[in-house]
PDB file of C-alpha atoms in Angstrom:
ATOM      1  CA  UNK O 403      37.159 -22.190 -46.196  1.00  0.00           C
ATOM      2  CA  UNK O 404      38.508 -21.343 -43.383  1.00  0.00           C
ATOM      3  CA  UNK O 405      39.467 -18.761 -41.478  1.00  0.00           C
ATOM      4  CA  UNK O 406      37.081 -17.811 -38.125  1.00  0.00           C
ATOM      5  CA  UNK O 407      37.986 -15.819 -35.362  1.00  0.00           C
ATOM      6  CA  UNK O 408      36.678 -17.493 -32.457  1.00  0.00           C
ATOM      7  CA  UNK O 409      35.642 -14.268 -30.546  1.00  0.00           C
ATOM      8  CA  UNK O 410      32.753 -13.630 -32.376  1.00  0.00           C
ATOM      9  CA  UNK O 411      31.683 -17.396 -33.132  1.00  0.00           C
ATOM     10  CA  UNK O 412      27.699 -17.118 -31.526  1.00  0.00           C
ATOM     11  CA  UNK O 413      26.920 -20.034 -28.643  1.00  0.00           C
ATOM     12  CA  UNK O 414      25.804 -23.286 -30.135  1.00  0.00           C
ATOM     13  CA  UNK O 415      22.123 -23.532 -30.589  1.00  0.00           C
ATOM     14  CA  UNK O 416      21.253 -20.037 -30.511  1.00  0.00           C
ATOM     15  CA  UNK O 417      18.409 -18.428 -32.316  1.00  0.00           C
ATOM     16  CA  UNK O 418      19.272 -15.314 -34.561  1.00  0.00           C
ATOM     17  CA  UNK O 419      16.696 -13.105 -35.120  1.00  0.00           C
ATOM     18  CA  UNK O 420      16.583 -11.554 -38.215  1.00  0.00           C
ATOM     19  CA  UNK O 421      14.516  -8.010 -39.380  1.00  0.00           C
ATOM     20  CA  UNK O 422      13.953  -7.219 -43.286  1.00  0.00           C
ATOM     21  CA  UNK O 423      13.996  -3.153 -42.770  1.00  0.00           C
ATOM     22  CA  UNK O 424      13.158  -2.831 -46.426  1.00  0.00           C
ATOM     23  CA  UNK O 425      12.863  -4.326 -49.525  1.00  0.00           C
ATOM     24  CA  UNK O 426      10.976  -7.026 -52.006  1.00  0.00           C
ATOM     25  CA  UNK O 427       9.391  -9.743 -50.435  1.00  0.00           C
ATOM     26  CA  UNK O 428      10.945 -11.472 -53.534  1.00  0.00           C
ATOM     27  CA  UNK O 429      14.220 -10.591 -52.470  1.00  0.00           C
ATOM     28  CA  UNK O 430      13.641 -11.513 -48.968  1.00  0.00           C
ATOM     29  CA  UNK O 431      12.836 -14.813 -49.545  1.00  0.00           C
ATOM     30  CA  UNK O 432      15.819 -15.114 -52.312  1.00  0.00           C
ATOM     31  CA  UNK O 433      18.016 -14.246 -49.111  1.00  0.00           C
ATOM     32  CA  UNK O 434      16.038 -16.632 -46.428  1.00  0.00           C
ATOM     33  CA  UNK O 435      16.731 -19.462 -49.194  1.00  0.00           C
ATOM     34  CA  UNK O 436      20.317 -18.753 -49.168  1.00  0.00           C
ATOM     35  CA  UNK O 437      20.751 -18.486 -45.602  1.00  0.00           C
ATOM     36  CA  UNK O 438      18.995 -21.774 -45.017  1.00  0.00           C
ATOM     37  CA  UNK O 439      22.147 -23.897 -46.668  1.00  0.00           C
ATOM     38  CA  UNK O 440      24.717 -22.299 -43.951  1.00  0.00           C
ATOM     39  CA  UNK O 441      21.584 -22.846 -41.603  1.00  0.00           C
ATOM     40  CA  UNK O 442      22.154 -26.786 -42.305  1.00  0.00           C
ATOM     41  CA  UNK O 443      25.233 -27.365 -41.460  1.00  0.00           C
ATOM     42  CA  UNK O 444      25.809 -25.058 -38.168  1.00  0.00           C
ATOM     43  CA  UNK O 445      24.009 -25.671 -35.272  1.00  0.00           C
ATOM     44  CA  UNK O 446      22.071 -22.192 -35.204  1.00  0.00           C
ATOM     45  CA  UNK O 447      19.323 -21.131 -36.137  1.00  0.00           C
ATOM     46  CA  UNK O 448      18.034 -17.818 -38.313  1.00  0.00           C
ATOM     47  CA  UNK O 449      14.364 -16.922 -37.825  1.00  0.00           C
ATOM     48  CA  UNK O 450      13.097 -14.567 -39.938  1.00  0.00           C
ATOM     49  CA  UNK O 451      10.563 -11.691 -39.509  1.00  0.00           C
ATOM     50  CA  UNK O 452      11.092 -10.295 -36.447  1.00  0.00           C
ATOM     51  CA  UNK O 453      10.283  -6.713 -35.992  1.00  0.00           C
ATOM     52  CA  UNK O 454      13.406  -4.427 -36.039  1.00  0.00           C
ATOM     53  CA  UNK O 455      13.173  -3.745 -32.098  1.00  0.00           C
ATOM     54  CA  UNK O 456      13.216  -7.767 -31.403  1.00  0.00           C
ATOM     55  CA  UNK O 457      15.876  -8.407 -33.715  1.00  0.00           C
ATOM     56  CA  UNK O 458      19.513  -9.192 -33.534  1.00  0.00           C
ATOM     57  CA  UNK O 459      20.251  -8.792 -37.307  1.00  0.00           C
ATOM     58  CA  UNK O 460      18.875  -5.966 -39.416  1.00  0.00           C
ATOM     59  CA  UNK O 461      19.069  -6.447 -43.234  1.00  0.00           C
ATOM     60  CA  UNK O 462      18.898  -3.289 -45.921  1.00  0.00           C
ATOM     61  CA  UNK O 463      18.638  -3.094 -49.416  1.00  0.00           C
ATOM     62  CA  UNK O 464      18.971   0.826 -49.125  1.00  0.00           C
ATOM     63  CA  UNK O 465      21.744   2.527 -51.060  1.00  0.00           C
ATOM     64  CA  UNK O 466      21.817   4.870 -47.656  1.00  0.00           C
ATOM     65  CA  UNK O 467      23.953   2.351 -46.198  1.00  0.00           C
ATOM     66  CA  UNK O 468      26.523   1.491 -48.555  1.00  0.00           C
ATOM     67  CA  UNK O 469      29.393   1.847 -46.493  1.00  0.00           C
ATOM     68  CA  UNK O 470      32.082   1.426 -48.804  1.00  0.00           C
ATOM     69  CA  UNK O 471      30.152   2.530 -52.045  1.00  0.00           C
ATOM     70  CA  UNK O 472      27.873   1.315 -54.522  1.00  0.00           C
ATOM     71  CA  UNK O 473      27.983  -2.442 -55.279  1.00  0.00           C
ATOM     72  CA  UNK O 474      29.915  -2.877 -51.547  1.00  0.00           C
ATOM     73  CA  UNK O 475      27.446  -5.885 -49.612  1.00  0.00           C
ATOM     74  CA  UNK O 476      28.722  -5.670 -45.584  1.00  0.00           C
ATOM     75  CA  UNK O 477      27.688  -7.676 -42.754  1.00  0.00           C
ATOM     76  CA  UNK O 478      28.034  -7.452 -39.006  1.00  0.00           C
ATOM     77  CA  UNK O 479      31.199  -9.750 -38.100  1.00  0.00           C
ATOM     78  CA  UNK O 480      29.501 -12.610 -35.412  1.00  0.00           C
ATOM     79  CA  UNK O 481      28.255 -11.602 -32.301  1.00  0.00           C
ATOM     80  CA  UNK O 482      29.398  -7.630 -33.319  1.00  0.00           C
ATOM     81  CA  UNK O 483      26.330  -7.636 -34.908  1.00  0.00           C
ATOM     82  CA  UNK O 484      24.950  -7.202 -31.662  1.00  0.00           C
ATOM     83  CA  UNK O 485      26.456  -4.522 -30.414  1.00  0.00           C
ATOM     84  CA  UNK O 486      26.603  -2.429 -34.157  1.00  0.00           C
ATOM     85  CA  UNK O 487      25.511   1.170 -33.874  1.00  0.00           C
ATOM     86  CA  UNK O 488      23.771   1.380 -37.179  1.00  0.00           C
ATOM     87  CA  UNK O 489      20.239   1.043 -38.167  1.00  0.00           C
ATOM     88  CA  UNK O 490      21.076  -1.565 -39.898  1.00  0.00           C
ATOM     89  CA  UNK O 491      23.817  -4.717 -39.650  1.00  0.00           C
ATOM     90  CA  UNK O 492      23.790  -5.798 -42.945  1.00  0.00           C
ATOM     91  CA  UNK O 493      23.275  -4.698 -46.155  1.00  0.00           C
ATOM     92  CA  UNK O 494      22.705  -6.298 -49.484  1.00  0.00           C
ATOM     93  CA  UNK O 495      23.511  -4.137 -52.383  1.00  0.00           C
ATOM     94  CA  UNK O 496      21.003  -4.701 -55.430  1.00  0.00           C
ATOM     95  CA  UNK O 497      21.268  -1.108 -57.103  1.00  0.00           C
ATOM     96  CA  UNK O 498      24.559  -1.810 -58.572  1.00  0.00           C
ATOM     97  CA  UNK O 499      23.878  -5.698 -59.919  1.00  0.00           C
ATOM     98  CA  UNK O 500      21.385  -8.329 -59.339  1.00  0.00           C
ATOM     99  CA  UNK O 501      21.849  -9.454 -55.832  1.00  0.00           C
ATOM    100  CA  UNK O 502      23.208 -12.766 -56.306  1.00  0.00           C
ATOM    101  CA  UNK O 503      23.220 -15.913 -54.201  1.00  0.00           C
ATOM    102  CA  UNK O 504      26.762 -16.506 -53.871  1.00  0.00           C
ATOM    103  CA  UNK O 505      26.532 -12.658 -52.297  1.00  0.00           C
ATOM    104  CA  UNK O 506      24.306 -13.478 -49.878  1.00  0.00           C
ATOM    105  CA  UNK O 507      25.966 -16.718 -48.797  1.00  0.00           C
ATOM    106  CA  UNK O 508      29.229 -14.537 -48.041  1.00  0.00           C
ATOM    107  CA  UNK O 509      27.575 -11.668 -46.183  1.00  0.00           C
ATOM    108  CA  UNK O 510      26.494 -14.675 -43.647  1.00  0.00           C
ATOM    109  CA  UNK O 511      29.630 -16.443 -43.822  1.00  0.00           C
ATOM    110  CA  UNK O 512      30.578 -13.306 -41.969  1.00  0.00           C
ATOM    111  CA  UNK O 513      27.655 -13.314 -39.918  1.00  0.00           C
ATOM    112  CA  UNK O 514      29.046 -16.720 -38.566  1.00  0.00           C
ATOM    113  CA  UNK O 515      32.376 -15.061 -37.837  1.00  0.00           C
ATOM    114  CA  UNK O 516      34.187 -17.023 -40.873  1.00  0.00           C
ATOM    115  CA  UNK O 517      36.766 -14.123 -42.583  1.00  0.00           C
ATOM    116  CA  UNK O 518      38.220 -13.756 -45.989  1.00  0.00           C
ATOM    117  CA  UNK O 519      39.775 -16.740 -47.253  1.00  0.00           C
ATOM    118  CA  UNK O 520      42.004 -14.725 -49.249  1.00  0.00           C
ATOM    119  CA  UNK O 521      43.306 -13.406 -45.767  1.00  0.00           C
ATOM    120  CA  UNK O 522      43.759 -16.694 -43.986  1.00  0.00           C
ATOM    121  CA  UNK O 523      47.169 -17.307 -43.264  1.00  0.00           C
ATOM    122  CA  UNK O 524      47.778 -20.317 -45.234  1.00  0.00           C
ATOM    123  CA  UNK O 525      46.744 -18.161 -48.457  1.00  0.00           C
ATOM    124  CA  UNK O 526      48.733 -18.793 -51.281  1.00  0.00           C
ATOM    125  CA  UNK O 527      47.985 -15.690 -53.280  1.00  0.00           C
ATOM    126  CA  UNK O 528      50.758 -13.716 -54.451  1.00  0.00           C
ATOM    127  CA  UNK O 529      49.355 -10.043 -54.667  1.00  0.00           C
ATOM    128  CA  UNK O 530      50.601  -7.434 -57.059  1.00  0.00           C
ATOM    129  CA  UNK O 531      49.358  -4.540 -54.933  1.00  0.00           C
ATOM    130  CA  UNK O 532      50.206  -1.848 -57.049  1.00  0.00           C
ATOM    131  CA  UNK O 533      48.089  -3.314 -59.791  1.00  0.00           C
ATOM    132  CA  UNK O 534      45.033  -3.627 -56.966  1.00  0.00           C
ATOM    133  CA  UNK O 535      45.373  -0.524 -55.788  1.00  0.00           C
ATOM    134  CA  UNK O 536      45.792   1.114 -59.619  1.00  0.00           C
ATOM    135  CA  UNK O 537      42.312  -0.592 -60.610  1.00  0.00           C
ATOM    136  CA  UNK O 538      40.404   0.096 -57.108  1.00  0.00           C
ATOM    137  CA  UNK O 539      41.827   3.665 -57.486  1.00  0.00           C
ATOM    138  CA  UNK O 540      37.944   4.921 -55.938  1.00  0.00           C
ATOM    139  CA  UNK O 541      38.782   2.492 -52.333  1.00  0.00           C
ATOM    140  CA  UNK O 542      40.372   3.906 -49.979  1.00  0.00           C
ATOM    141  CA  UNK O 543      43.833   2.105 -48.757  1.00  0.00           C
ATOM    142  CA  UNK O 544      42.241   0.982 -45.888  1.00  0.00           C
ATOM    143  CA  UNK O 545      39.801  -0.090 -47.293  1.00  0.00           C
ATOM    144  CA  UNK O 546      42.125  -2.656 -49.850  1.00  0.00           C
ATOM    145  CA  UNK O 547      44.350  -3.127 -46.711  1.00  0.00           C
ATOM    146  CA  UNK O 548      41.336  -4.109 -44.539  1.00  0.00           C
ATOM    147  CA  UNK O 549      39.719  -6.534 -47.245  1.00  0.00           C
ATOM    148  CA  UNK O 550      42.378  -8.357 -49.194  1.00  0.00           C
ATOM    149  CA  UNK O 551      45.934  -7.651 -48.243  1.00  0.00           C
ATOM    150  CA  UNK O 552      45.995  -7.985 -44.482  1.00  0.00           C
ATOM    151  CA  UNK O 553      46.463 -11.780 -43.319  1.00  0.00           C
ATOM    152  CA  UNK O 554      44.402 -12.698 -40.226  1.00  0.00           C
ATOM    153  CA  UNK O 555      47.390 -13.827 -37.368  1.00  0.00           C
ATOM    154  CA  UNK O 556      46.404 -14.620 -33.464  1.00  0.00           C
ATOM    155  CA  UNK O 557      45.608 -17.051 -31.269  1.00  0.00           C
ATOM    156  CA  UNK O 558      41.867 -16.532 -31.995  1.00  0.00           C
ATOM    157  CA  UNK O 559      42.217 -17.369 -35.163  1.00  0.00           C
ATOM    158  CA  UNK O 560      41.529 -20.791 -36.708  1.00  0.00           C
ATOM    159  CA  UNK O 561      41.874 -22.112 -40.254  1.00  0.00           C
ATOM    160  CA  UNK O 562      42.366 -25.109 -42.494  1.00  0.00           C
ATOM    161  CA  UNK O 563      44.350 -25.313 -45.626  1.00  0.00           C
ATOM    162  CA  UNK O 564      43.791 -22.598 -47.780  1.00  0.00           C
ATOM    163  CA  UNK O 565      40.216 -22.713 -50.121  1.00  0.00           C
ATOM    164  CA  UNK O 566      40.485 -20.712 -53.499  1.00  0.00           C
ATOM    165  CA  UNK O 567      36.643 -22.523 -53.902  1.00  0.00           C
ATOM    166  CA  UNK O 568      35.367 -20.907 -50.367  1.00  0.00           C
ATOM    167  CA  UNK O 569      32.511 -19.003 -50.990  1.00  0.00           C
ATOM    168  CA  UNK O 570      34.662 -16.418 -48.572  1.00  0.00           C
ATOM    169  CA  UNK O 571      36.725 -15.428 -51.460  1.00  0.00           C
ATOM    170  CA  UNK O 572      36.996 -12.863 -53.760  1.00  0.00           C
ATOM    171  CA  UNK O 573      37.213 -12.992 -57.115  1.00  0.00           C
ATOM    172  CA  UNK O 574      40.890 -12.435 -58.339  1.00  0.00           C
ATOM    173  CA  UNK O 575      41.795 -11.335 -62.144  1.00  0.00           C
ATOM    174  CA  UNK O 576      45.612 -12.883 -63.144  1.00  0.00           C
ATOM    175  CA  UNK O 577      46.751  -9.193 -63.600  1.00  0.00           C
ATOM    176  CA  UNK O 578      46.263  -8.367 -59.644  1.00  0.00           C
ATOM    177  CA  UNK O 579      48.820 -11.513 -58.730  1.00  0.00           C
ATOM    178  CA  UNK O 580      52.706 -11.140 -59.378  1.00  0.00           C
ATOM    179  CA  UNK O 581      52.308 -14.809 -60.977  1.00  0.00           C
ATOM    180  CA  UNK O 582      49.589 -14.599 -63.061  1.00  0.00           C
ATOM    181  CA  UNK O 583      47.169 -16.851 -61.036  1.00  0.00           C
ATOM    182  CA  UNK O 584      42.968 -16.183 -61.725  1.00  0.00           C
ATOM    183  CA  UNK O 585      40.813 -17.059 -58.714  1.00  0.00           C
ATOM    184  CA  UNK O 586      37.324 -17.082 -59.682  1.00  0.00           C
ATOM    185  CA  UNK O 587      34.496 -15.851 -57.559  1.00  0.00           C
ATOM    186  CA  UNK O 588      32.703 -19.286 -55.755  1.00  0.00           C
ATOM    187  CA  UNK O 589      29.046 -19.043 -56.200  1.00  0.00           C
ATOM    188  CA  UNK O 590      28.345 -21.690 -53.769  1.00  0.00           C
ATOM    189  CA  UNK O 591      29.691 -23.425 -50.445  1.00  0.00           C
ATOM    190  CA  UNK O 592      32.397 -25.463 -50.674  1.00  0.00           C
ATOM    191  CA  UNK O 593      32.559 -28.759 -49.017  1.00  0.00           C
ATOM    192  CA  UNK O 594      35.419 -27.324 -46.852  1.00  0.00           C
ATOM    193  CA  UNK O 595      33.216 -24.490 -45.758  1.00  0.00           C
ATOM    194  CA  UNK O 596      30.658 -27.014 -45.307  1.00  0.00           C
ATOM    195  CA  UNK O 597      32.629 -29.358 -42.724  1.00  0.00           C
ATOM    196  CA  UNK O 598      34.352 -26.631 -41.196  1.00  0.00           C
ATOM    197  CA  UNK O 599      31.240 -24.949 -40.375  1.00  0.00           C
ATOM    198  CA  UNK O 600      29.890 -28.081 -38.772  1.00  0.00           C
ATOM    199  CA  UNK O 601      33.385 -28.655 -36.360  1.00  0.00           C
ATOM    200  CA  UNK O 602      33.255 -25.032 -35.482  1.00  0.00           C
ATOM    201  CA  UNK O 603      29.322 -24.949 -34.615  1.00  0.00           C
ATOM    202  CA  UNK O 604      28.891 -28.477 -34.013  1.00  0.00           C
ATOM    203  CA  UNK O 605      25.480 -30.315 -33.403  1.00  0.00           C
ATOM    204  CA  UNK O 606      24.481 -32.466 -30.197  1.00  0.00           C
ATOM    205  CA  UNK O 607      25.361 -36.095 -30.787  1.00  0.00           C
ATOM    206  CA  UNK O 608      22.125 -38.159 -31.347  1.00  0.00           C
ATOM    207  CA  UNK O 609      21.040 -39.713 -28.257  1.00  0.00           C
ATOM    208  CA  UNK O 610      21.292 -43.195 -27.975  1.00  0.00           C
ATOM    209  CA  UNK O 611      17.897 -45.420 -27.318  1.00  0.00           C
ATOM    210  CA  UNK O 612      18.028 -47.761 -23.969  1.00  0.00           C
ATOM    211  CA  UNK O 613      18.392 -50.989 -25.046  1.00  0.00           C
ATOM    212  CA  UNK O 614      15.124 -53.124 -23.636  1.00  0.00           C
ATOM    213  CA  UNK O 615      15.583 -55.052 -20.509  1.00  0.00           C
ATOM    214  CA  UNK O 616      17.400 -58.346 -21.402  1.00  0.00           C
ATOM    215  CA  UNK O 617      15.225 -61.046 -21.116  1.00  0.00           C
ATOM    216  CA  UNK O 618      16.339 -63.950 -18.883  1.00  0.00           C
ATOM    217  CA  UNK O 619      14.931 -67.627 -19.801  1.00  0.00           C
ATOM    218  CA  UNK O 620      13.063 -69.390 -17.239  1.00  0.00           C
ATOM    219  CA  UNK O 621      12.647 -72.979 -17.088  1.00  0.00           C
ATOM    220  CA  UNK O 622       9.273 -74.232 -18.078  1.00  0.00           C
ATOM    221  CA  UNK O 623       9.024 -76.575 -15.968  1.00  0.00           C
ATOM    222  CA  UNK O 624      10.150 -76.633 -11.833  1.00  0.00           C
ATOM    223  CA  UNK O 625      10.869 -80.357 -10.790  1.00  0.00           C
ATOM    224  CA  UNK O 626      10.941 -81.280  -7.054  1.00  0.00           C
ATOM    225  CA  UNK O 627      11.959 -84.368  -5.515  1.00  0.00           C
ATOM    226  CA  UNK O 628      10.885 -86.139  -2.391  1.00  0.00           C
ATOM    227  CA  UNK O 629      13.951 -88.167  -0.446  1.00  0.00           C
ATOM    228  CA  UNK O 630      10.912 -91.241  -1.110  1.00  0.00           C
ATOM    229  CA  UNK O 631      11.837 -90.778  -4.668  1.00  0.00           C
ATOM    230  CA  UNK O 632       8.793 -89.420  -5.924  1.00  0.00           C
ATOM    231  CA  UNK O 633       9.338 -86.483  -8.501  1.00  0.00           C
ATOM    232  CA  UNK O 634       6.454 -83.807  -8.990  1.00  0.00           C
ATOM    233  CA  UNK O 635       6.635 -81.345 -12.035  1.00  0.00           C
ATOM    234  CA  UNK O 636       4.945 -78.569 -12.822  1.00  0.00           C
ATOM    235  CA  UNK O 637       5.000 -74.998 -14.463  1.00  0.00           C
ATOM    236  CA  UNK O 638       7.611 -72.737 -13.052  1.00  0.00           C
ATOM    237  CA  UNK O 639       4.984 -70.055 -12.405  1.00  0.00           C
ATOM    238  CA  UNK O 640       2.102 -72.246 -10.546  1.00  0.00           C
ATOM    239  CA  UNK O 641       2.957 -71.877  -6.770  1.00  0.00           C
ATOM    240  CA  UNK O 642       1.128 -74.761  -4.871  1.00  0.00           C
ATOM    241  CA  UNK O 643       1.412 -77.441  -2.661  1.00  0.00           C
ATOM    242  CA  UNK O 644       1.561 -80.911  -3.662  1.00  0.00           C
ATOM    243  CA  UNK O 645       1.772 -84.271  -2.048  1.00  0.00           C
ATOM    244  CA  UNK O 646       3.942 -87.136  -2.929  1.00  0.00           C
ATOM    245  CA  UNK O 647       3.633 -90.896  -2.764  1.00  0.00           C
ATOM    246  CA  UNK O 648       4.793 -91.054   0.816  1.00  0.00           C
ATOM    247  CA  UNK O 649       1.895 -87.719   1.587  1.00  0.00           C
ATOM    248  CA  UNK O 650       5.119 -85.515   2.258  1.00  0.00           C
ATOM    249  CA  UNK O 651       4.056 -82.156   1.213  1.00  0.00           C
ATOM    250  CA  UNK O 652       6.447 -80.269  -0.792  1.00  0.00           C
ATOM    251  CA  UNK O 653       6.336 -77.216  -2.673  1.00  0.00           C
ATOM    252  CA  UNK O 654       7.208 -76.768  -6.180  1.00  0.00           C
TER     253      UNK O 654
END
């Protein structure tokens, strides 16, 4: 990765609260898991199990709100999450395929406001559109435009050098790119997601421990000397008078 648009990038150390509105408790804590390894490196939190009216994001597994058609995952983009007009925000499909990690780690990639790699405008890929649109013949065109072919551009918009490994891409067959070139479908966060997650949600540098008071050394022993010649010593710390040969009383 990446590609984020800054708009939508949540204040640093905020809490997200997150609602289940249906599902498995298996497949809840399957998703929690996931979340947890974007949770690491960002300096956010996700909290789990709030009730949908205390809740900033609200996860389905119902078919009801497939936007784009079955097997189509969706997420809230960043902070539009919070101002989404649907039930729910997100929604992880699991009637067309096992949900699958490397879904759920995208869907929240989005959540953080990071985009499609595929759309960053250092991509590489050389797209043979016709054959895209031929194969994804049941999406609509703005649908393909909206999700692969369109290229992210604005001063909003920040990105490294392009990630085919970013667990924001797609996966790409050879016969959908003019030159023949297969991305597979990342399963896991990159280390470039990983980092750039961290710069663009950075953590509080640890605070530094006061050094202890620096010690001075004292002289064990004061020495005081009386113009008779007569030299008294004692410890630094015992505060007394003493006399000398000549009875002149000094003070050591």
């Amino acid at each position: 990765m990446a590609v984020v648009d800054t708009r939508n990038k949540w204040p640093l150390g905020r809490a997200i609260k997150i609602c289940f509105l249906d599902g498995l408790s298996d497949t809840h804590a399957m998703v929690e898991e996931a979340a947890r390894e974007w949770e690491r490196c960002v300096n956010l939190r996700f909290e789990f199990g709030h009730p949908e009216w205390n809740s900033d994001v609200r996860i389905s597994f119902h078919p009801i709100h497939a936007r784009h058609g079955i097997g189509s995952s969706w997420s809230g983009f960043g902070t539009d999450a919070l101002t989404s007009s649907y039930a729910c925000n997100m929604y992880l499909d699991v009637q067309y395929r096992a949900l699958t990690r490397g879904t759920v780690l995208h869907e929240f990639g989005h959540l953080l406001a990071f985009d499609h790699e595929h759309q960053s405008p250092k991509s590489i890929i050389q797209w043979n559109k016709t054959a895209v649109a031929m194969e994804l013949r049941h999406r609509t065109s703005r649908f393909l435009e909206d999700n692969y072919f369109h290229t992210f551009q604005g001063p909003d918009i920040e990105c490294t050098a392009f990630d085919p490994n970013s667990i924001m891409m797609y996966g790409i067959p050879a016969r959908w790119t003019l030159n023949w070139q297969t991305y597979h479908n990342p399963t896991v966060l990159s280390e470039l997601d990983k980092s750039f997650a961290a710069q663009q949600y950075p953590f509080p540098p640890p605070s530094q421990p006061t050094p202890p008071p620096q010690q001075v050394a004292l002289p064990r022993v004061w020495e005081v000397a009386c113009y008779c010649g007569d030299t008294l010593s004692q410890p630094y710390n015992f505060r007394q008078r003493r006399v000398c040969r000549c009875q002149q009383s000094v003070k050591a």
